[in-house]
Short mmCIF file of C-alpha atoms in Angstrom, two decimals:
data_model
loop_
_atom_site.label_atom_id
_atom_site.label_comp_id
_atom_site.label_asym_id
_atom_site.label_seq_id
_atom_site.Cartn_x
_atom_site.Cartn_y
_atom_site.Cartn_z
CA MET G 10 -96.08 63.59 -88.78
CA LEU G 11 -98.16 61.90 -86.13
CA ARG G 12 -100.75 64.58 -85.99
CA ARG G 13 -100.78 65.08 -89.73
CA THR G 14 -102.11 61.59 -90.61
CA LEU G 15 -99.15 60.01 -88.81
CA ILE G 16 -96.43 61.04 -91.24
CA PRO G 17 -96.47 62.37 -94.81
CA ILE G 18 -95.36 59.78 -97.34
CA PHE G 19 -92.14 61.64 -98.07
CA SER G 20 -91.16 61.42 -94.38
CA VAL G 21 -91.41 57.67 -94.38
CA MET G 22 -89.31 57.60 -97.47
CA LEU G 23 -86.77 59.90 -95.79
CA ILE G 24 -86.44 57.50 -92.90
CA LEU G 25 -85.11 54.95 -95.42
CA SER G 26 -83.15 57.31 -97.57
CA TYR G 27 -83.56 61.03 -96.91
CA MET G 28 -81.15 62.05 -99.61
CA PHE G 29 -83.06 60.16 -102.27
CA SER G 30 -86.41 61.57 -101.16
CA ALA G 31 -85.08 65.12 -100.91
CA SER G 32 -83.88 65.01 -104.50
CA ILE G 33 -87.37 63.99 -105.67
CA ILE G 34 -88.99 66.85 -103.80
CA ILE G 35 -86.50 69.40 -104.95
CA GLU G 36 -86.76 68.39 -108.61
CA ALA G 37 -90.46 69.06 -108.37
CA GLN G 38 -89.79 72.74 -107.69
CA THR G 39 -89.27 75.23 -110.47
CA GLU G 40 -85.90 76.82 -111.06
CA GLU G 41 -87.05 80.30 -110.03
CA ARG G 42 -88.06 79.05 -106.60
CA LYS G 43 -84.54 77.94 -105.60
CA LEU G 44 -82.23 80.08 -103.49
CA GLU G 45 -78.58 79.74 -102.52
CA MET G 46 -78.43 80.74 -98.86
CA LEU G 47 -80.70 83.63 -97.87
CA TYR G 48 -79.46 86.30 -95.47
CA ILE G 49 -82.18 88.53 -93.97
CA ASN G 50 -81.36 91.53 -91.77
CA GLU G 51 -82.83 94.93 -90.91
CA GLU G 52 -80.90 96.55 -93.79
CA ASN G 53 -81.79 94.28 -96.68
CA VAL G 54 -85.28 93.08 -95.76
CA LYS G 55 -86.98 95.80 -97.77
CA ASP G 56 -84.90 94.97 -100.76
CA LEU G 57 -85.90 91.32 -100.54
CA VAL G 58 -89.53 92.45 -100.52
CA ALA G 59 -88.91 94.61 -103.61
CA GLU G 60 -87.25 91.66 -105.38
CA GLY G 61 -90.26 89.49 -104.64
CA ILE G 62 -88.44 87.02 -102.46
CA LEU G 63 -90.36 88.13 -99.41
CA LYS G 64 -93.94 89.33 -99.16
CA GLY G 65 -95.54 91.56 -96.57
CA SER G 66 -94.64 94.79 -94.75
CA GLY G 67 -93.08 93.41 -91.56
CA THR G 68 -95.85 94.40 -89.14
CA PRO G 69 -97.51 91.91 -86.72
CA ASP G 70 -100.67 92.05 -88.86
CA ASP G 71 -98.78 91.79 -92.16
CA PRO G 72 -95.52 89.94 -91.44
CA TYR G 73 -92.74 89.26 -93.91
CA VAL G 74 -93.43 85.90 -95.61
CA LEU G 75 -90.92 83.49 -97.20
CA GLU G 76 -92.96 80.73 -98.94
CA ASN G 77 -92.52 77.86 -101.39
CA TYR G 78 -88.72 77.90 -101.83
CA VAL G 79 -85.94 75.38 -101.88
CA VAL G 80 -82.96 76.94 -100.05
CA TYR G 81 -79.46 75.48 -100.13
CA SER G 82 -77.16 75.43 -97.15
CA THR G 83 -73.39 75.16 -97.66
CA VAL G 84 -70.83 76.53 -95.20
CA LEU G 85 -73.42 79.00 -93.91
CA PRO G 86 -77.01 78.39 -92.73
CA GLY G 87 -79.63 78.07 -95.48
CA ILE G 88 -81.65 80.90 -94.01
CA TRP G 89 -79.85 83.39 -91.70
CA ILE G 90 -81.96 85.99 -89.92
CA VAL G 91 -80.52 88.83 -87.83
CA ASN G 92 -82.42 91.71 -86.20
CA VAL G 93 -85.68 91.11 -88.08
CA SER G 94 -89.10 90.67 -86.48
CA ASN G 95 -92.57 89.66 -87.67
CA LEU G 96 -91.48 86.95 -90.10
CA VAL G 97 -93.12 83.77 -91.41
CA ILE G 98 -91.25 80.93 -93.05
CA LYS G 99 -93.50 78.22 -94.51
CA HIS G 100 -93.58 75.53 -97.20
CA VAL G 101 -89.80 75.67 -97.47
CA ILE G 102 -87.22 72.93 -98.00
CA ILE G 103 -83.70 73.51 -96.82
CA THR G 104 -80.96 71.09 -97.91
CA THR G 105 -77.56 70.97 -99.56
CA TYR G 106 -76.69 70.64 -103.25
CA GLU G 107 -77.20 67.24 -104.79
CA ASN G 108 -73.63 67.00 -106.03
CA VAL G 109 -72.17 67.90 -102.64
CA SER G 110 -71.16 64.87 -100.56
CA GLY G 111 -71.02 66.59 -97.14
CA LEU G 112 -73.66 68.22 -95.00
CA GLY G 113 -74.68 71.91 -95.02
CA ARG G 114 -73.97 73.97 -91.93
CA ALA G 115 -77.54 74.49 -90.64
CA GLY G 116 -81.07 74.90 -91.78
CA ILE G 117 -82.09 78.18 -90.10
CA SER G 118 -80.19 80.52 -87.84
CA ILE G 119 -82.03 83.32 -86.00
CA GLN G 120 -80.49 86.07 -83.83
CA ASN G 121 -82.24 88.93 -82.09
CA ALA G 122 -85.64 88.40 -83.62
CA THR G 123 -89.21 88.70 -82.35
CA ASN G 124 -92.46 87.09 -83.53
CA VAL G 125 -91.22 84.46 -85.93
CA LEU G 126 -93.32 81.55 -87.23
CA ILE G 127 -91.66 78.53 -88.91
CA GLU G 128 -94.30 76.18 -90.32
CA ASN G 129 -94.37 73.23 -92.74
CA VAL G 130 -90.64 73.19 -93.33
CA GLN G 131 -88.35 70.33 -94.17
CA ILE G 132 -84.69 70.43 -93.19
CA VAL G 133 -82.50 67.75 -94.80
CA LYS G 134 -78.82 66.97 -95.13
CA VAL G 135 -77.46 69.67 -92.79
CA ARG G 136 -75.47 69.37 -89.61
CA ASP G 137 -77.90 71.31 -87.37
CA GLY G 138 -81.57 72.17 -87.92
CA ILE G 139 -82.62 75.44 -86.29
CA LEU G 140 -80.32 77.63 -84.18
CA ILE G 141 -82.00 80.53 -82.29
CA GLY G 142 -80.35 82.99 -79.94
CA ASN G 143 -81.57 86.04 -78.02
CA SER G 144 -85.02 85.94 -79.55
CA LYS G 145 -88.61 85.78 -78.35
CA LYS G 146 -92.07 84.79 -79.51
CA ILE G 147 -90.92 81.94 -81.66
CA ARG G 148 -93.43 79.45 -83.06
CA ILE G 149 -92.26 76.24 -84.73
CA LYS G 150 -94.70 73.62 -86.00
CA ASP G 151 -95.18 70.88 -88.58
CA LEU G 152 -91.54 70.16 -89.37
CA ASP G 153 -89.49 67.20 -90.62
CA VAL G 154 -85.84 67.48 -89.57
CA TYR G 155 -82.97 65.23 -90.71
CA VAL G 156 -79.59 66.37 -89.39
CA ASP G 157 -76.17 64.85 -88.69
CA LYS G 158 -76.81 61.59 -86.79
CA ASP G 159 -73.77 61.93 -84.54
CA VAL G 160 -73.58 65.56 -83.32
CA GLY G 161 -76.40 67.39 -85.06
CA TYR G 162 -79.38 68.85 -83.19
CA ALA G 163 -82.81 69.67 -84.64
CA PHE G 164 -83.14 72.62 -82.27
CA GLN G 165 -80.72 74.72 -80.23
CA PHE G 166 -82.02 77.68 -78.20
CA TYR G 167 -79.92 80.22 -76.31
CA ASN G 168 -81.43 83.00 -74.19
CA CYS G 169 -84.84 82.71 -75.85
CA ILE G 170 -88.18 83.64 -74.38
CA ASP G 171 -91.69 82.45 -75.30
CA VAL G 172 -90.86 79.53 -77.59
CA ASN G 173 -93.35 76.89 -78.81
CA VAL G 174 -92.36 73.75 -80.67
CA GLU G 175 -95.16 71.47 -81.94
CA ASN G 176 -95.59 68.50 -84.25
CA VAL G 177 -92.07 67.74 -85.31
CA LEU G 178 -90.44 64.57 -86.60
CA VAL G 179 -86.68 64.40 -85.95
CA GLY G 180 -85.77 61.67 -88.43
CA SER G 181 -82.04 61.69 -87.65
CA GLY G 182 -79.74 63.43 -85.22
CA HIS G 183 -80.60 64.67 -81.75
CA VAL G 184 -83.67 66.64 -80.69
CA MET G 185 -82.96 69.66 -78.52
CA ILE G 186 -80.42 71.69 -76.50
CA VAL G 187 -81.58 74.66 -74.43
CA ARG G 188 -79.19 77.05 -72.74
CA GLY G 189 -79.76 80.34 -70.99
CA THR G 190 -78.58 82.78 -68.37
CA GLN G 191 -82.00 83.20 -66.75
CA LYS G 192 -84.68 80.77 -65.61
CA GLU G 193 -87.20 82.10 -68.15
CA HIS G 194 -84.86 81.05 -71.00
CA TYR G 195 -85.74 77.42 -70.28
CA ASP G 196 -89.52 77.91 -70.47
CA ILE G 197 -89.95 76.09 -73.80
CA LYS G 198 -93.33 74.65 -74.72
CA VAL G 199 -92.88 71.31 -76.50
CA LYS G 200 -95.73 69.11 -77.84
CA ASP G 201 -95.80 66.13 -80.18
CA VAL G 202 -92.09 65.87 -81.01
CA TYR G 203 -90.97 62.42 -82.02
CA LYS G 204 -87.97 60.32 -83.09
CA PRO G 205 -88.45 57.20 -85.21
CA PHE G 206 -87.26 53.85 -83.94
CA GLY G 207 -87.68 51.41 -86.77
CA PRO G 208 -90.17 51.89 -89.65
CA ASN G 209 -93.36 52.00 -87.59
CA LEU G 210 -92.40 53.08 -84.08
CA PHE G 211 -92.13 56.69 -82.98
CA ALA G 212 -90.74 57.60 -79.56
CA PRO G 213 -91.87 60.86 -77.94
CA PHE G 214 -89.44 63.51 -76.82
CA LYS G 215 -90.41 64.99 -73.41
CA TYR G 216 -89.60 68.42 -72.06
CA TYR G 217 -90.38 69.56 -68.45
CA PHE G 218 -89.86 72.99 -66.94
CA ASP G 219 -90.31 74.29 -63.41
CA VAL G 220 -91.90 71.28 -61.79
CA GLU G 221 -91.74 69.81 -58.31
CA ASP G 222 -91.35 66.01 -58.63
CA ILE G 223 -91.09 63.94 -61.75
CA HIS G 224 -91.26 60.14 -61.51
CA ILE G 225 -91.16 58.36 -64.85
CA ALA G 226 -91.60 54.57 -64.60
CA PRO G 227 -93.55 52.07 -66.66
CA GLU G 228 -96.59 50.10 -65.59
CA GLU G 229 -95.84 46.44 -65.13
CA THR G 230 -97.85 45.47 -68.20
CA GLN G 231 -96.23 47.98 -70.52
CA LYS G 232 -94.35 46.74 -73.56
CA LEU G 233 -90.85 48.06 -74.39
CA GLU G 234 -92.15 50.36 -77.09
CA GLU G 235 -94.57 51.90 -74.57
CA ARG G 236 -91.74 52.88 -72.24
CA MET G 237 -89.43 54.26 -74.92
CA TYR G 238 -88.63 57.97 -75.20
CA GLY G 239 -87.00 59.92 -77.97
CA GLY G 240 -84.99 61.95 -75.43
CA LEU G 241 -85.67 63.95 -72.28
CA PHE G 242 -84.91 67.49 -71.15
CA ILE G 243 -85.81 68.67 -67.60
CA ALA G 244 -85.02 72.15 -66.30
CA TYR G 245 -85.68 73.52 -62.82
CA ALA G 246 -87.14 70.60 -60.90
CA LYS G 247 -87.02 69.61 -57.26
CA LYS G 248 -86.71 65.83 -57.71
CA VAL G 249 -86.42 63.63 -60.76
CA VAL G 250 -86.64 59.82 -60.70
CA LEU G 251 -86.29 57.68 -63.83
CA ASP G 252 -86.94 53.97 -63.43
CA SER G 253 -86.70 51.27 -66.17
CA ILE G 254 -87.11 53.62 -69.11
CA TYR G 255 -85.43 53.27 -72.51
CA PHE G 256 -84.20 56.43 -74.24
CA ILE G 257 -83.00 56.70 -77.87
CA ASP G 258 -81.56 60.21 -77.32
CA ASP G 259 -79.98 62.32 -74.61
CA VAL G 260 -81.27 62.55 -71.04
CA ILE G 261 -80.48 66.11 -69.93
CA ILE G 262 -81.23 67.45 -66.43
CA VAL G 263 -80.31 71.03 -65.53
CA ASN G 264 -80.77 73.22 -62.40
CA THR G 265 -82.41 70.50 -60.38
CA ASP G 266 -82.03 69.46 -56.70
CA ASP G 267 -82.10 65.69 -56.89
CA PHE G 268 -81.77 63.28 -59.82
CA GLY G 269 -81.91 59.51 -59.58
CA ALA G 270 -81.78 56.91 -62.38
CA TRP G 271 -82.33 53.17 -61.91
CA ASN G 272 -82.18 50.61 -64.65
CA ILE G 273 -82.46 53.06 -67.51
CA ARG G 274 -80.93 52.69 -70.94
CA VAL G 275 -79.69 55.39 -73.26
CA ASP G 276 -78.72 54.50 -76.81
CA GLY G 277 -77.41 56.81 -79.50
CA GLY G 278 -77.38 60.15 -77.75
CA ASN G 279 -74.69 62.79 -77.83
CA TYR G 280 -74.41 63.68 -74.15
CA GLY G 281 -75.84 60.35 -72.90
CA ILE G 282 -76.93 61.21 -69.35
CA TYR G 283 -76.06 64.86 -68.73
CA ALA G 284 -76.73 66.66 -65.44
CA LYS G 285 -75.66 70.30 -65.00
CA ASN G 286 -76.07 72.16 -61.73
CA VAL G 287 -77.82 69.24 -60.17
CA SER G 288 -77.01 68.98 -56.47
CA LYS G 289 -77.47 65.28 -55.93
CA VAL G 290 -77.05 62.63 -58.65
CA GLY G 291 -77.44 58.88 -58.36
CA ILE G 292 -77.12 56.54 -61.39
CA TYR G 293 -77.50 52.84 -60.69
CA CYS G 294 -77.71 49.62 -62.77
CA SER G 295 -78.10 51.59 -66.02
CA GLY G 296 -76.67 51.33 -69.49
CA VAL G 297 -75.37 53.95 -71.97
CA ASN G 298 -74.28 53.00 -75.45
CA ASN G 299 -72.99 54.69 -78.59
CA THR G 300 -72.69 58.26 -77.32
CA ILE G 301 -70.05 60.95 -77.17
CA TYR G 302 -70.29 61.08 -73.37
CA GLY G 303 -71.66 58.21 -71.37
CA VAL G 304 -72.31 60.17 -68.19
CA LEU G 305 -71.48 63.91 -68.11
CA LEU G 306 -71.87 65.75 -64.79
CA ASP G 307 -71.04 69.39 -64.15
CA GLY G 308 -71.61 71.22 -60.86
CA SER G 309 -72.89 68.59 -58.51
CA GLN G 310 -72.32 68.22 -54.72
CA GLU G 311 -73.05 64.54 -54.19
CA VAL G 312 -72.65 61.91 -56.94
CA ALA G 313 -72.93 58.08 -57.03
CA ILE G 314 -72.49 56.13 -60.26
CA LYS G 315 -72.64 52.42 -59.54
CA SER G 316 -73.15 49.05 -61.23
CA SER G 317 -73.70 50.46 -64.67
CA MET G 318 -72.46 49.53 -68.18
CA ILE G 319 -71.14 52.19 -70.55
CA ASN G 320 -70.05 51.18 -74.05
CA TYR G 321 -68.82 52.80 -77.25
CA ASN G 322 -68.16 56.44 -76.41
CA SER G 323 -65.41 59.03 -76.31
CA TYR G 324 -65.62 59.52 -72.48
CA GLY G 325 -67.30 56.89 -70.35
CA ILE G 326 -67.77 59.10 -67.27
CA TYR G 327 -66.82 62.80 -67.37
CA LEU G 328 -66.97 64.86 -64.16
CA THR G 329 -66.18 68.51 -63.74
CA ASN G 330 -66.81 70.80 -60.68
CA VAL G 331 -68.06 67.88 -58.60
CA GLU G 332 -67.69 67.28 -54.83
CA ASN G 333 -68.10 64.02 -53.01
CA PHE G 334 -68.34 61.36 -55.68
CA ASN G 335 -68.29 57.58 -55.71
CA ILE G 336 -67.71 55.71 -58.97
CA SER G 337 -67.73 52.01 -58.37
CA HIS G 338 -68.57 48.54 -59.80
CA ASN G 339 -69.08 49.83 -63.31
CA PHE G 340 -68.15 48.22 -66.60
CA ILE G 341 -66.83 50.75 -69.13
CA ASN G 342 -65.80 49.47 -72.58
CA LYS G 343 -64.64 51.01 -75.87
CA SER G 344 -63.91 54.62 -74.74
CA THR G 345 -61.84 56.26 -77.45
CA VAL G 346 -60.36 58.88 -75.04
CA ASN G 347 -60.83 58.11 -71.34
CA ALA G 348 -63.01 55.70 -69.42
CA ILE G 349 -63.17 58.14 -66.49
CA PHE G 350 -62.18 61.80 -66.64
CA VAL G 351 -62.29 64.04 -63.59
CA LYS G 352 -61.52 67.79 -63.53
CA ASN G 353 -61.85 70.49 -60.79
CA SER G 354 -63.42 67.97 -58.45
CA LYS G 355 -62.63 66.65 -54.98
CA ASN G 356 -63.44 64.16 -52.27
CA GLY G 357 -64.08 61.13 -54.45
CA SER G 358 -63.43 57.46 -54.94
CA ILE G 359 -62.98 55.37 -58.08
CA THR G 360 -63.04 51.74 -57.10
CA TYR G 361 -63.86 48.22 -58.28
CA ASN G 362 -64.52 49.26 -61.94
CA ILE G 363 -63.73 47.21 -65.00
CA LEU G 364 -62.26 49.44 -67.72
CA THR G 365 -61.34 47.86 -71.01
CA ASN G 366 -60.48 48.75 -74.65
CA ILE G 367 -59.60 52.39 -73.86
CA GLY G 368 -58.05 54.59 -76.55
CA ASN G 369 -56.01 56.88 -74.33
CA GLN G 370 -55.84 56.77 -70.48
CA ALA G 371 -58.28 54.68 -68.55
CA ILE G 372 -58.52 57.12 -65.65
CA LEU G 373 -57.44 60.77 -65.97
CA LEU G 374 -57.45 63.08 -62.93
CA ASP G 375 -57.05 66.50 -64.47
CA GLU G 376 -56.18 69.92 -63.05
CA GLY G 377 -57.98 71.09 -59.94
CA THR G 378 -58.79 67.53 -58.77
CA GLU G 379 -57.79 66.51 -55.22
CA ASP G 380 -58.49 63.98 -52.50
CA VAL G 381 -59.49 61.12 -54.78
CA THR G 382 -58.97 57.47 -54.00
CA VAL G 383 -58.32 55.17 -56.98
CA ALA G 384 -58.10 51.49 -56.05
CA PHE G 385 -59.06 47.93 -56.99
CA ASN G 386 -59.95 48.71 -60.59
CA THR G 387 -59.38 46.17 -63.37
CA ILE G 388 -57.87 47.85 -66.46
CA TYR G 389 -56.71 46.27 -69.65
CA ASN G 390 -56.32 46.88 -73.38
CA VAL G 391 -55.41 50.57 -73.16
CA GLY G 392 -53.88 52.58 -76.02
#
């Protein structure tokens, strides 16, 4: 990775062909260091120590340790941890069997755990990387993660407290989703997390929590690669402004007062531009390509999406629980479901858009939607 002499040689190889590289690494391991899915809970953890799979006594000073294994993920996570604390996982490879064509379910799943360290781990050929729920004091560092390029996430956190993620290369798939019922669940510390863009370029993923104003814009002299980001997640901000920035993963803004985007580009994300519980949203002259959602908004009071291009997605623009919206002068192309989908929203206008090559309905006003004006749109090639 970038802090570990840029990237280990095997990671560069994985960028070109992670399946080939993973097979080389796994073959180097001895047979007795391979495991088929490891389930660890409060009832069997002592047995795993007795069997020699884990070391340690499970105290903060002498944690359980899983080290130097290849673990296979199939329909279940490779390592599944429930109600266990004081655990270290290091120098582990998690992948699927060589003769299996599909992806494994996930690398590591953790539920109701405290004080867990995941270090020097490779996760390859699985749908999702690390799934953690209702846990605290989680440390993750020095990882290489290669998950499903379309819908897979390297990290998903739900209702977690005191989480640190550092020095990670997300070679394929998306970087991070954070969800929670309290503000503290979004307090994730993220440092030196990157996505590759080409063989020699690595775009940083940025995470912001509990800030006043964020204004991300390039200097006039900056080259394209210097204003490229491997995704963005912002939680609990007053005002967010993005100007002339290029993202190669999701732009996610949650629980924020004001979000504005001008001339930004998002390529290859899952959610594209996603704003949840953001009071005011303005997206202008921007482009979103090759995503599941082009623009996804949930729970906004004032929305304007204008003069933007959205291509190759399932839904071009998806609104739910939105009041007072204006969608106009956009070009939306190649939506496999709907170009514009609106649900449980009111007081809006959809005008002067060009909607083309749509798989289902160009504009769908679903249940709970009222007082919407639809006029002067150009629609062709539907169905």
